[in-house]
Short mmCIF file of C-alpha atoms in Angstrom, two decimals:
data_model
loop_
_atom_site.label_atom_id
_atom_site.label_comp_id
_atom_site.label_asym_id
_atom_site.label_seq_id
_atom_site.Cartn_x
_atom_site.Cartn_y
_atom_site.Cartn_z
CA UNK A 154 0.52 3.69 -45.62
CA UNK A 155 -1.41 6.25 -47.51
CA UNK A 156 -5.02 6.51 -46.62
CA UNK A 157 -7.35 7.10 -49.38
CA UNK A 158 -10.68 7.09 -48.67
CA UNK A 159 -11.39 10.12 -46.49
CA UNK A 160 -14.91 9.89 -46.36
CA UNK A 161 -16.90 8.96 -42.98
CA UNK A 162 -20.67 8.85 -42.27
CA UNK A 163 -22.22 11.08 -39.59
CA UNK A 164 -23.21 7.66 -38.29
CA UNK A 165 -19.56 6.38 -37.90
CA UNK A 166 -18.93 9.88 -36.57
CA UNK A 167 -21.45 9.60 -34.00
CA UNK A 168 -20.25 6.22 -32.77
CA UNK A 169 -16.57 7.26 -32.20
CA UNK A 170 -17.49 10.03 -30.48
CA UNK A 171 -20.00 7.82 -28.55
CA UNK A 172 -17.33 5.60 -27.26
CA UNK A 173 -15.07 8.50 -26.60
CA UNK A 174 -17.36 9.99 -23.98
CA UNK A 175 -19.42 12.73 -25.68
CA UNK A 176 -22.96 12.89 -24.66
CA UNK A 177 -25.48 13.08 -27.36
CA UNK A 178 -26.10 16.56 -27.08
CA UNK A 179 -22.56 17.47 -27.86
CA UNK A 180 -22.64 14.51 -31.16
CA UNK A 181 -25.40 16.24 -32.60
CA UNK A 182 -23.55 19.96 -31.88
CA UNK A 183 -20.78 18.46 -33.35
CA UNK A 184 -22.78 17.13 -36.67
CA UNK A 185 -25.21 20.04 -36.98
CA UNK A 186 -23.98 21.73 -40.39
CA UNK A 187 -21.89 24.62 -40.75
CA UNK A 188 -19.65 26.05 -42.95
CA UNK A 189 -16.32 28.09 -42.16
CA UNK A 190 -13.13 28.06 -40.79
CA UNK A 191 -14.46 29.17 -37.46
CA UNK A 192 -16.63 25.85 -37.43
CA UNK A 193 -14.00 23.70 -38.44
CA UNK A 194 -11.77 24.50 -35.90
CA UNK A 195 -14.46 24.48 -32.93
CA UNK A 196 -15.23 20.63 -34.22
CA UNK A 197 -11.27 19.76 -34.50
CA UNK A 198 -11.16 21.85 -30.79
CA UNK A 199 -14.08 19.38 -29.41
CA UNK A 200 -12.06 16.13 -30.85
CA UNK A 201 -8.76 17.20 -29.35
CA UNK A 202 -10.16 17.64 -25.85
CA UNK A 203 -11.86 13.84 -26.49
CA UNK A 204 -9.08 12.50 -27.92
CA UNK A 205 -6.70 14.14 -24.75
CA UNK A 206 -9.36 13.08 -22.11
CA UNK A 207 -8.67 9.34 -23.43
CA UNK A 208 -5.34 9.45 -23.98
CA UNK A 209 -5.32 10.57 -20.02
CA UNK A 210 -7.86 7.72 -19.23
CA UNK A 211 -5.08 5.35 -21.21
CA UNK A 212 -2.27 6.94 -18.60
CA UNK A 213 -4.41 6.31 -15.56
CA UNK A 214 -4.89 2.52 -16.55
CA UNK A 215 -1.20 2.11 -17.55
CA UNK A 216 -0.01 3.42 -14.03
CA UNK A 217 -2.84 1.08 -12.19
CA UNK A 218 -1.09 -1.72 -14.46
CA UNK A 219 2.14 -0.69 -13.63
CA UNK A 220 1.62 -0.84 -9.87
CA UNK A 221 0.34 -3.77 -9.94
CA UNK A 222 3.08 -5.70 -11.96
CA UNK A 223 5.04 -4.26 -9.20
CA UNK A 224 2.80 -6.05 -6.62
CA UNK A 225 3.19 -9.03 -8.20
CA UNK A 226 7.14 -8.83 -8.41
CA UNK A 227 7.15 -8.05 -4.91
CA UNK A 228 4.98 -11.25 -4.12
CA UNK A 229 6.90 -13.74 -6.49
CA UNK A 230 10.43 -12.46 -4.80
CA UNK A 231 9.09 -11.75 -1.36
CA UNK A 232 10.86 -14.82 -0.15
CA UNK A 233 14.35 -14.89 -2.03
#
């Protein structure tokens, strides 16, 4: 799939980075203008270390999950 419409509103912006965690003192660091290659890779920095934080949030939960599936297997077979 080829995505072409790149643009996103600051207020979109703000909202992802809402529900990823970021207080609003780092959203509006993060949308404050600048211009640069120094800038752009401070902002891409900032949404890695969101996006990782989640993705370790997402392995947490999966391992909770995991256990307890196994709970529940051990429960339905305790008695065969």
């Amino acid at each position: 799939m080829k995505v072409t419409n790149t643009s996103i509103t600051d207020k979109e912006i703000a909202e992802v980075l809402s529900q990823a965690g970021l207080t609003d003192k780092q959203i509006k660091a993060f949308l404050s203008e600048c211009c640069g290659k120094d800038c752009c890779a401070e902002k891409v920095r900032v949404l890695r270390n969101a996006r990782r934080s989640l993705l370790d949030s997402i392995h947490k939960e999966q391992a909770l999950l995991d256990r307890l599936d196994y709970v529940i297997w051990c429960t339905e077979n305790k008695n065969q």
